[in-house]
Amino acid sequence: MRPGRDGAPSIRDVAAAAGVSYQTVSRVLNDSPKVSPETRRLVLDAIDRLDYRPNRAARALGLGRAHAVTVLTANTMLYGYASTLQGVEEAARLLGLSVGVRVVESDRPVDVRQAVAYVSDPSAGSVVVIAFDSAGAQVFRELPTDVPAVAATEAGGLAGSDRTMIFLDERQAAADATRHLLSLGHRTVHHVAIPSETGKSARETGWREALDEAGAPVPAVRQAGWDPLSAYRGGQQLARDRAVTAVLCGNDDTALAVRRALYEAGRDVPGDVSLVGFDDVPGAAYWTPALTTVRMDFNALGRACLAAVIGGTAVPLAAPSLIFRESTAPPRSSS
């Protein structure tokens, strides 16, 4: 038996060992239903004996991009990113598509170029970019036009790109959450913001619009990072100000850190300060007090991105909704 040119067994070697044509081996590798169970077993046994590893690029050329999808993301741990990724994976699995994940290290040009080069290979398949941050946004902008790609973004999409972008209306949801706090009698609402690719997130925009609409004072934004420590420090600053009675947080992790700072300062939630989060992470209902928060269906966002990049299908997304729990109440002065 003659190995391939690099010393590794080739698809024709596998075919000879199994006593079938190389086209049949290709059908087995591509999970074609046109192969009998007996023949499939012969081929798989030959693959095991020869330790055959399909050539990634060659297989992609035969399959086409539609048989795989790669998710580009700067984070796989934060709830919004992870849930969007999960949605892509679940939808792809139902269609029999393989899913790969490529983490973009940062928005530095070298990291962006490496990510773009990776998915420019046809073996990467179609591409979903989770572009909630500057790294993902920059990669999406620089993808070659022949790479089929869709981005999950902040509300409003990304400036500088006319490609397909899908998002949840977090701007409207933030405005609704702010109006809820104002309706309870709070004079204004403070905001601890998460990072944004644009410099001012849709959540911050919605918060500001609701305050302006009500003629309420617009406090300075406390800018936090993705890490709880920066949100905790912002919470410490707010806790020292006894005029603060309501806070809208950029996400639930931020709310948890702010809640800790308020607790350490002896400020009760919701007695002294009402607190609203964003995203509705699975544990939010079990905090003490249970967190009022905006429910964001990131899983559906991921599924919608997969449908769009594979079939160009537009999937309607439910609007984010405010979930009322125990962490909001009228200010004590109005009781």
mmCIF file of C-alpha atoms in Angstrom:
data_model
loop_
_atom_site.group_PDB
_atom_site.id
_atom_site.type_symbol
_atom_site.label_atom_id
_atom_site.label_comp_id
_atom_site.label_asym_id
_atom_site.label_seq_id
_atom_site.Cartn_x
_atom_site.Cartn_y
_atom_site.Cartn_z
ATOM 1 C CA MET A 1 0.000 0.000 0.000
ATOM 2 C CA ARG A 2 1.437 3.337 -1.021
ATOM 3 C CA PRO A 3 1.011 6.218 1.421
ATOM 4 C CA GLY A 4 0.317 9.793 0.389
ATOM 5 C CA ARG A 5 3.131 12.091 -0.666
ATOM 6 C CA ASP A 6 3.757 13.339 2.899
ATOM 7 C CA GLY A 7 3.967 9.779 4.270
ATOM 8 C CA ALA A 8 0.442 9.826 5.691
ATOM 9 C CA PRO A 9 -2.224 7.482 4.320
ATOM 10 C CA SER A 10 -4.451 8.973 1.648
ATOM 11 C CA ILE A 11 -8.130 8.532 0.922
ATOM 12 C CA ARG A 12 -7.187 6.093 -1.846
ATOM 13 C CA ASP A 13 -5.213 4.019 0.679
ATOM 14 C CA VAL A 14 -8.321 3.781 2.831
ATOM 15 C CA ALA A 15 -10.396 2.790 -0.204
ATOM 16 C CA ALA A 16 -7.944 0.007 -1.112
ATOM 17 C CA ALA A 17 -7.871 -1.315 2.447
ATOM 18 C CA ALA A 18 -11.672 -1.374 2.636
ATOM 19 C CA GLY A 19 -12.129 -2.759 -0.884
ATOM 20 C CA VAL A 20 -14.287 0.159 -2.009
ATOM 21 C CA SER A 21 -13.918 3.175 -4.259
ATOM 22 C CA TYR A 22 -12.437 6.424 -2.957
ATOM 23 C CA GLN A 23 -15.788 8.062 -3.721
ATOM 24 C CA THR A 24 -17.402 5.712 -1.206
ATOM 25 C CA VAL A 25 -14.823 6.698 1.413
ATOM 26 C CA SER A 26 -15.660 10.343 0.731
ATOM 27 C CA ARG A 27 -19.367 9.606 1.236
ATOM 28 C CA VAL A 28 -18.632 7.997 4.597
ATOM 29 C CA LEU A 29 -16.520 10.965 5.700
ATOM 30 C CA ASN A 30 -19.353 13.299 4.715
ATOM 31 C CA ASP A 31 -21.999 11.205 6.504
ATOM 32 C CA SER A 32 -23.870 10.490 3.297
ATOM 33 C CA PRO A 33 -27.018 8.356 3.767
ATOM 34 C CA LYS A 34 -26.237 6.576 0.485
ATOM 35 C CA VAL A 35 -23.781 4.170 2.148
ATOM 36 C CA SER A 36 -24.957 0.870 3.633
ATOM 37 C CA PRO A 37 -24.150 0.142 7.305
ATOM 38 C CA GLU A 38 -21.902 -2.759 6.292
ATOM 39 C CA THR A 39 -19.865 -0.662 3.863
ATOM 40 C CA ARG A 40 -19.667 2.200 6.363
ATOM 41 C CA ARG A 41 -18.225 -0.194 8.948
ATOM 42 C CA LEU A 42 -15.628 -1.491 6.480
ATOM 43 C CA VAL A 43 -14.497 2.035 5.717
ATOM 44 C CA LEU A 44 -14.416 3.143 9.371
ATOM 45 C CA ASP A 45 -12.398 0.046 10.306
ATOM 46 C CA ALA A 46 -9.895 0.851 7.552
ATOM 47 C CA ILE A 47 -9.666 4.466 8.754
ATOM 48 C CA ASP A 48 -8.893 3.229 12.282
ATOM 49 C CA ARG A 49 -6.273 0.698 11.113
ATOM 50 C CA LEU A 50 -4.466 3.247 8.951
ATOM 51 C CA ASP A 51 -4.917 6.127 11.427
ATOM 52 C CA TYR A 52 -6.216 8.190 8.518
ATOM 53 C CA ARG A 53 -6.843 11.895 9.143
ATOM 54 C CA PRO A 54 -8.871 13.727 6.457
ATOM 55 C CA ASN A 55 -7.212 16.771 4.983
ATOM 56 C CA ARG A 56 -9.063 19.759 6.412
ATOM 57 C CA ALA A 57 -8.729 22.049 3.447
ATOM 58 C CA ALA A 58 -9.383 19.386 0.816
ATOM 59 C CA ARG A 59 -12.469 18.172 2.629
ATOM 60 C CA ALA A 60 -13.773 21.719 2.856
ATOM 61 C CA LEU A 61 -13.383 22.212 -0.879
ATOM 62 C CA GLY A 62 -15.484 19.122 -1.463
ATOM 63 C CA LEU A 63 -18.130 19.985 1.094
ATOM 64 C CA GLY A 64 -18.395 23.719 0.585
ATOM 65 C CA ARG A 65 -18.717 26.266 3.360
ATOM 66 C CA ALA A 66 -22.340 25.370 4.088
ATOM 67 C CA HIS A 67 -21.365 22.219 5.988
ATOM 68 C CA ALA A 68 -19.591 24.042 8.824
ATOM 69 C CA VAL A 69 -19.782 27.225 10.810
ATOM 70 C CA THR A 70 -17.139 29.027 12.851
ATOM 71 C CA VAL A 71 -18.022 31.386 15.670
ATOM 72 C CA LEU A 72 -15.613 34.262 16.255
ATOM 73 C CA THR A 73 -15.827 35.720 19.742
ATOM 74 C CA ALA A 74 -13.649 37.608 22.193
ATOM 75 C CA ASN A 75 -15.216 35.865 25.201
ATOM 76 C CA THR A 76 -16.741 32.458 25.903
ATOM 77 C CA MET A 77 -17.514 32.937 29.604
ATOM 78 C CA LEU A 78 -19.737 36.014 29.948
ATOM 79 C CA TYR A 79 -23.419 35.171 29.861
ATOM 80 C CA GLY A 80 -24.407 37.050 26.698
ATOM 81 C CA TYR A 81 -21.497 35.668 24.685
ATOM 82 C CA ALA A 82 -21.863 32.111 25.987
ATOM 83 C CA SER A 83 -25.632 32.010 25.464
ATOM 84 C CA THR A 84 -25.331 33.369 21.913
ATOM 85 C CA LEU A 85 -22.679 30.744 21.178
ATOM 86 C CA GLN A 86 -24.947 28.065 22.627
ATOM 87 C CA GLY A 87 -27.774 29.180 20.347
ATOM 88 C CA VAL A 88 -25.542 28.917 17.285
ATOM 89 C CA GLU A 89 -24.365 25.457 18.313
ATOM 90 C CA GLU A 90 -27.850 24.133 19.023
ATOM 91 C CA ALA A 91 -29.220 25.359 15.702
ATOM 92 C CA ALA A 92 -26.208 24.032 13.798
ATOM 93 C CA ARG A 93 -26.471 20.628 15.444
ATOM 94 C CA LEU A 94 -30.067 20.262 14.283
ATOM 95 C CA LEU A 95 -28.873 20.889 10.721
ATOM 96 C CA GLY A 96 -25.961 18.465 10.990
ATOM 97 C CA LEU A 97 -23.351 21.216 10.777
ATOM 98 C CA SER A 98 -20.034 21.125 12.570
ATOM 99 C CA VAL A 99 -19.236 24.158 14.751
ATOM 100 C CA GLY A 100 -15.838 25.602 15.519
ATOM 101 C CA VAL A 101 -14.952 28.438 17.869
ATOM 102 C CA ARG A 102 -12.125 30.906 17.340
ATOM 103 C CA VAL A 103 -11.356 33.296 20.191
ATOM 104 C CA VAL A 104 -10.186 36.755 19.120
ATOM 105 C CA GLU A 105 -7.514 37.701 21.624
ATOM 106 C CA SER A 106 -7.942 41.477 21.347
ATOM 107 C CA ASP A 107 -8.649 44.288 18.914
ATOM 108 C CA ARG A 108 -4.940 44.692 18.171
ATOM 109 C CA PRO A 109 -4.321 44.576 14.407
ATOM 110 C CA VAL A 110 -2.236 41.404 14.655
ATOM 111 C CA ASP A 111 -4.978 39.523 16.509
ATOM 112 C CA VAL A 112 -7.651 40.783 14.135
ATOM 113 C CA ARG A 113 -5.594 39.735 11.106
ATOM 114 C CA GLN A 114 -5.040 36.251 12.521
ATOM 115 C CA ALA A 115 -8.756 35.759 13.136
ATOM 116 C CA VAL A 116 -9.640 37.009 9.652
ATOM 117 C CA ALA A 117 -7.043 34.717 8.074
ATOM 118 C CA TYR A 118 -8.394 31.735 9.993
ATOM 119 C CA VAL A 119 -11.971 32.068 8.754
ATOM 120 C CA SER A 120 -10.871 33.012 5.227
ATOM 121 C CA ASP A 121 -9.964 29.335 4.786
ATOM 122 C CA PRO A 122 -13.006 27.571 3.255
ATOM 123 C CA SER A 123 -12.709 24.861 5.908
ATOM 124 C CA ALA A 124 -13.976 27.374 8.477
ATOM 125 C CA GLY A 125 -17.380 27.315 6.806
ATOM 126 C CA SER A 126 -19.810 30.149 7.291
ATOM 127 C CA VAL A 127 -18.986 32.634 10.025
ATOM 128 C CA VAL A 128 -20.915 34.080 12.944
ATOM 129 C CA VAL A 129 -19.154 36.928 14.738
ATOM 130 C CA ILE A 130 -20.251 37.797 18.271
ATOM 131 C CA ALA A 131 -19.452 41.483 17.953
ATOM 132 C CA PHE A 132 -20.466 42.871 21.334
ATOM 133 C CA ASP A 133 -17.023 44.472 21.682
ATOM 134 C CA SER A 134 -14.366 46.228 19.658
ATOM 135 C CA ALA A 135 -12.423 43.040 18.875
ATOM 136 C CA GLY A 136 -15.388 41.248 17.341
ATOM 137 C CA ALA A 137 -16.551 44.391 15.571
ATOM 138 C CA GLN A 138 -13.167 44.975 13.960
ATOM 139 C CA VAL A 139 -12.914 41.396 12.742
ATOM 140 C CA PHE A 140 -16.379 41.621 11.213
ATOM 141 C CA ARG A 141 -15.517 44.823 9.369
ATOM 142 C CA GLU A 142 -12.367 43.291 7.888
ATOM 143 C CA LEU A 143 -13.769 39.960 6.700
ATOM 144 C CA PRO A 144 -13.386 39.457 2.936
ATOM 145 C CA THR A 145 -16.640 39.834 1.026
ATOM 146 C CA ASP A 146 -16.480 36.220 -0.190
ATOM 147 C CA VAL A 147 -16.712 34.914 3.392
ATOM 148 C CA PRO A 148 -20.380 34.355 4.282
ATOM 149 C CA ALA A 149 -20.780 36.056 7.640
ATOM 150 C CA VAL A 150 -23.352 37.445 10.061
ATOM 151 C CA ALA A 151 -22.713 39.366 13.277
ATOM 152 C CA ALA A 152 -24.569 39.441 16.571
ATOM 153 C CA THR A 153 -24.192 43.041 17.728
ATOM 154 C CA GLU A 154 -25.403 45.663 20.121
ATOM 155 C CA ALA A 155 -28.713 47.258 19.201
ATOM 156 C CA GLY A 156 -28.339 49.369 16.081
ATOM 157 C CA GLY A 157 -25.528 47.341 14.536
ATOM 158 C CA LEU A 158 -22.000 48.419 13.688
ATOM 159 C CA ALA A 159 -20.980 51.558 11.867
ATOM 160 C CA GLY A 160 -18.777 50.956 8.855
ATOM 161 C CA SER A 161 -20.356 47.704 7.675
ATOM 162 C CA ASP A 162 -23.326 46.980 5.433
ATOM 163 C CA ARG A 163 -23.300 43.229 6.045
ATOM 164 C CA THR A 164 -26.051 41.378 7.903
ATOM 165 C CA MET A 165 -26.207 42.167 11.614
ATOM 166 C CA ILE A 166 -28.756 40.869 14.102
ATOM 167 C CA PHE A 167 -29.441 42.331 17.519
ATOM 168 C CA LEU A 168 -31.893 42.553 20.392
ATOM 169 C CA ASP A 169 -33.475 45.917 21.155
ATOM 170 C CA GLU A 170 -31.628 46.601 24.385
ATOM 171 C CA ARG A 171 -31.967 50.361 23.919
ATOM 172 C CA GLN A 172 -35.734 50.174 24.288
ATOM 173 C CA ALA A 173 -35.389 47.703 27.155
ATOM 174 C CA ALA A 174 -33.059 50.044 29.057
ATOM 175 C CA ALA A 175 -35.499 52.890 28.545
ATOM 176 C CA ASP A 176 -38.343 50.737 29.890
ATOM 177 C CA ALA A 177 -36.297 49.761 32.956
ATOM 178 C CA THR A 178 -35.471 53.415 33.637
ATOM 179 C CA ARG A 179 -39.123 54.433 33.273
ATOM 180 C CA HIS A 180 -40.072 51.710 35.737
ATOM 181 C CA LEU A 181 -37.738 53.153 38.367
ATOM 182 C CA LEU A 182 -38.966 56.683 37.727
ATOM 183 C CA SER A 183 -42.588 55.504 37.997
ATOM 184 C CA LEU A 184 -41.844 54.230 41.501
ATOM 185 C CA GLY A 185 -41.052 57.792 42.531
ATOM 186 C CA HIS A 186 -37.270 57.948 42.204
ATOM 187 C CA ARG A 187 -36.067 61.415 41.273
ATOM 188 C CA THR A 188 -33.484 60.023 38.880
ATOM 189 C CA VAL A 189 -31.672 56.806 38.011
ATOM 190 C CA HIS A 190 -27.911 56.300 38.102
ATOM 191 C CA HIS A 191 -26.173 54.029 35.618
ATOM 192 C CA VAL A 192 -23.165 51.723 35.893
ATOM 193 C CA ALA A 193 -22.300 50.971 32.267
ATOM 194 C CA ILE A 194 -20.551 48.046 30.628
ATOM 195 C CA PRO A 195 -18.047 48.496 27.758
ATOM 196 C CA SER A 196 -19.370 49.284 24.297
ATOM 197 C CA GLU A 197 -17.864 48.997 20.838
ATOM 198 C CA THR A 198 -19.244 52.419 19.987
ATOM 199 C CA GLY A 199 -18.185 54.079 23.247
ATOM 200 C CA LYS A 200 -21.797 54.539 24.318
ATOM 201 C CA SER A 201 -23.859 51.370 24.567
ATOM 202 C CA ALA A 202 -27.454 50.990 23.454
ATOM 203 C CA ARG A 203 -28.283 50.347 27.103
ATOM 204 C CA GLU A 204 -26.777 53.655 28.129
ATOM 205 C CA THR A 205 -28.571 55.389 25.268
ATOM 206 C CA GLY A 206 -31.955 54.005 26.318
ATOM 207 C CA TRP A 207 -31.343 55.033 29.940
ATOM 208 C CA ARG A 208 -30.445 58.570 28.902
ATOM 209 C CA GLU A 209 -33.429 58.889 26.563
ATOM 210 C CA ALA A 210 -35.871 57.886 29.304
ATOM 211 C CA LEU A 211 -34.413 60.420 31.735
ATOM 212 C CA ASP A 212 -34.530 63.188 29.139
ATOM 213 C CA GLU A 213 -38.106 62.271 28.244
ATOM 214 C CA ALA A 214 -39.131 62.561 31.911
ATOM 215 C CA GLY A 215 -37.183 65.765 32.494
ATOM 216 C CA ALA A 216 -35.175 63.969 35.168
ATOM 217 C CA PRO A 217 -31.564 64.843 36.022
ATOM 218 C CA VAL A 218 -28.998 62.829 34.056
ATOM 219 C CA PRO A 219 -26.210 61.750 36.445
ATOM 220 C CA ALA A 220 -22.678 61.044 35.336
ATOM 221 C CA VAL A 221 -22.245 57.498 34.073
ATOM 222 C CA ARG A 222 -20.103 55.156 36.158
ATOM 223 C CA GLN A 223 -18.116 53.247 33.555
ATOM 224 C CA ALA A 224 -17.242 49.667 34.482
ATOM 225 C CA GLY A 225 -15.318 47.005 32.593
ATOM 226 C CA TRP A 226 -16.357 43.408 32.006
ATOM 227 C CA ASP A 227 -14.845 42.502 35.371
ATOM 228 C CA PRO A 228 -16.891 42.632 38.615
ATOM 229 C CA LEU A 229 -14.139 44.534 40.453
ATOM 230 C CA SER A 230 -14.542 47.676 38.356
ATOM 231 C CA ALA A 231 -18.317 47.550 38.872
ATOM 232 C CA TYR A 232 -17.808 47.065 42.600
ATOM 233 C CA ARG A 233 -15.659 50.188 42.734
ATOM 234 C CA GLY A 234 -18.323 52.131 40.861
ATOM 235 C CA GLY A 235 -20.836 50.805 43.363
ATOM 236 C CA GLN A 236 -18.691 52.032 46.249
ATOM 237 C CA GLN A 237 -18.785 55.548 44.812
ATOM 238 C CA LEU A 238 -22.559 55.419 44.467
ATOM 239 C CA ALA A 239 -22.992 53.950 47.950
ATOM 240 C CA ARG A 240 -21.294 56.966 49.502
ATOM 241 C CA ASP A 241 -23.817 59.310 47.899
ATOM 242 C CA ARG A 242 -26.997 59.264 50.003
ATOM 243 C CA ALA A 243 -28.904 60.962 47.170
ATOM 244 C CA VAL A 244 -28.593 57.790 45.093
ATOM 245 C CA THR A 245 -31.827 55.799 45.342
ATOM 246 C CA ALA A 246 -31.980 53.906 42.028
ATOM 247 C CA VAL A 247 -29.330 52.265 39.837
ATOM 248 C CA LEU A 248 -29.581 50.639 36.406
ATOM 249 C CA CYS A 249 -26.657 48.287 35.839
ATOM 250 C CA GLY A 250 -25.200 47.355 32.462
ATOM 251 C CA ASN A 251 -25.583 43.638 33.149
ATOM 252 C CA ASP A 252 -26.381 41.285 36.014
ATOM 253 C CA ASP A 253 -22.726 40.685 36.921
ATOM 254 C CA THR A 254 -22.378 44.446 37.338
ATOM 255 C CA ALA A 255 -25.530 44.504 39.484
ATOM 256 C CA LEU A 256 -24.131 41.777 41.721
ATOM 257 C CA ALA A 257 -20.942 43.764 42.305
ATOM 258 C CA VAL A 258 -22.883 46.982 42.973
ATOM 259 C CA ARG A 259 -25.151 45.098 45.359
ATOM 260 C CA ARG A 260 -22.096 44.002 47.333
ATOM 261 C CA ALA A 261 -20.788 47.561 47.568
ATOM 262 C CA LEU A 262 -24.180 48.792 48.791
ATOM 263 C CA TYR A 263 -24.353 46.003 51.370
ATOM 264 C CA GLU A 264 -20.918 46.828 52.748
ATOM 265 C CA ALA A 265 -21.946 50.492 53.043
ATOM 266 C CA GLY A 266 -25.017 49.509 55.057
ATOM 267 C CA ARG A 267 -27.448 50.492 52.318
ATOM 268 C CA ASP A 268 -30.444 48.233 51.940
ATOM 269 C CA VAL A 269 -31.783 46.989 48.600
ATOM 270 C CA PRO A 270 -34.521 47.933 47.836
ATOM 271 C CA GLY A 271 -35.173 49.953 51.009
ATOM 272 C CA ASP A 272 -32.449 52.517 50.381
ATOM 273 C CA VAL A 273 -31.544 51.817 46.761
ATOM 274 C CA SER A 274 -33.511 50.098 44.007
ATOM 275 C CA LEU A 275 -31.380 47.992 41.684
ATOM 276 C CA VAL A 276 -32.059 46.781 38.150
ATOM 277 C CA GLY A 277 -29.801 44.461 36.175
ATOM 278 C CA PHE A 278 -29.662 43.403 32.546
ATOM 279 C CA ASP A 279 -29.657 39.970 30.830
ATOM 280 C CA ASP A 280 -31.495 37.839 33.447
ATOM 281 C CA VAL A 281 -28.740 35.339 34.158
ATOM 282 C CA PRO A 282 -30.067 32.013 35.498
ATOM 283 C CA GLY A 283 -29.256 32.839 39.130
ATOM 284 C CA ALA A 284 -30.805 36.311 39.186
ATOM 285 C CA ALA A 285 -34.125 35.034 40.546
ATOM 286 C CA TYR A 286 -32.348 33.489 43.552
ATOM 287 C CA TRP A 287 -30.383 36.463 44.838
ATOM 288 C CA THR A 288 -31.356 38.112 48.087
ATOM 289 C CA PRO A 289 -33.289 40.127 47.131
ATOM 290 C CA ALA A 290 -34.237 38.546 43.804
ATOM 291 C CA LEU A 291 -33.026 40.842 41.031
ATOM 292 C CA THR A 292 -35.335 42.898 38.842
ATOM 293 C CA THR A 293 -33.675 42.673 35.439
ATOM 294 C CA VAL A 294 -34.146 42.771 31.674
ATOM 295 C CA ARG A 295 -34.488 39.347 30.089
ATOM 296 C CA MET A 296 -32.393 39.064 26.916
ATOM 297 C CA ASP A 297 -32.841 35.934 24.789
ATOM 298 C CA PHE A 298 -29.262 35.547 23.603
ATOM 299 C CA ASN A 299 -29.889 31.908 22.748
ATOM 300 C CA ALA A 300 -32.517 32.977 20.208
ATOM 301 C CA LEU A 301 -30.083 35.593 18.903
ATOM 302 C CA GLY A 302 -27.535 32.857 18.194
ATOM 303 C CA ARG A 303 -30.120 30.693 16.448
ATOM 304 C CA ALA A 304 -31.190 33.650 14.326
ATOM 305 C CA CYS A 305 -27.590 34.324 13.310
ATOM 306 C CA LEU A 306 -27.124 30.717 12.223
ATOM 307 C CA ALA A 307 -30.331 30.770 10.172
ATOM 308 C CA ALA A 308 -29.277 33.995 8.479
ATOM 309 C CA VAL A 309 -25.753 32.936 7.574
ATOM 310 C CA ILE A 310 -26.741 29.479 6.317
ATOM 311 C CA GLY A 311 -29.995 30.162 4.534
ATOM 312 C CA GLY A 312 -30.454 33.907 4.516
ATOM 313 C CA THR A 313 -33.568 33.384 6.621
ATOM 314 C CA ALA A 314 -34.815 36.198 8.847
ATOM 315 C CA VAL A 315 -35.994 34.843 12.197
ATOM 316 C CA PRO A 316 -38.169 37.186 14.298
ATOM 317 C CA LEU A 317 -36.791 37.851 17.767
ATOM 318 C CA ALA A 318 -38.893 38.518 20.838
ATOM 319 C CA ALA A 319 -38.334 41.928 22.402
ATOM 320 C CA PRO A 320 -36.373 41.962 25.681
ATOM 321 C CA SER A 321 -38.684 42.149 28.673
ATOM 322 C CA LEU A 322 -38.376 43.632 32.149
ATOM 323 C CA ILE A 323 -38.714 40.955 34.828
ATOM 324 C CA PHE A 324 -40.083 42.434 38.051
ATOM 325 C CA ARG A 325 -38.643 40.953 41.238
ATOM 326 C CA GLU A 326 -37.728 42.162 44.714
ATOM 327 C CA SER A 327 -34.825 44.569 44.138
ATOM 328 C CA THR A 328 -36.964 47.604 43.196
ATOM 329 C CA ALA A 329 -39.387 49.610 45.334
ATOM 330 C CA PRO A 330 -40.513 53.195 45.889
ATOM 331 C CA PRO A 331 -37.939 55.377 47.662
ATOM 332 C CA ARG A 332 -38.506 55.591 51.411
ATOM 333 C CA SER A 333 -39.198 59.316 51.252
ATOM 334 C CA SER A 334 -42.354 58.686 49.197
ATOM 335 C CA SER A 335 -43.789 55.949 51.400
#
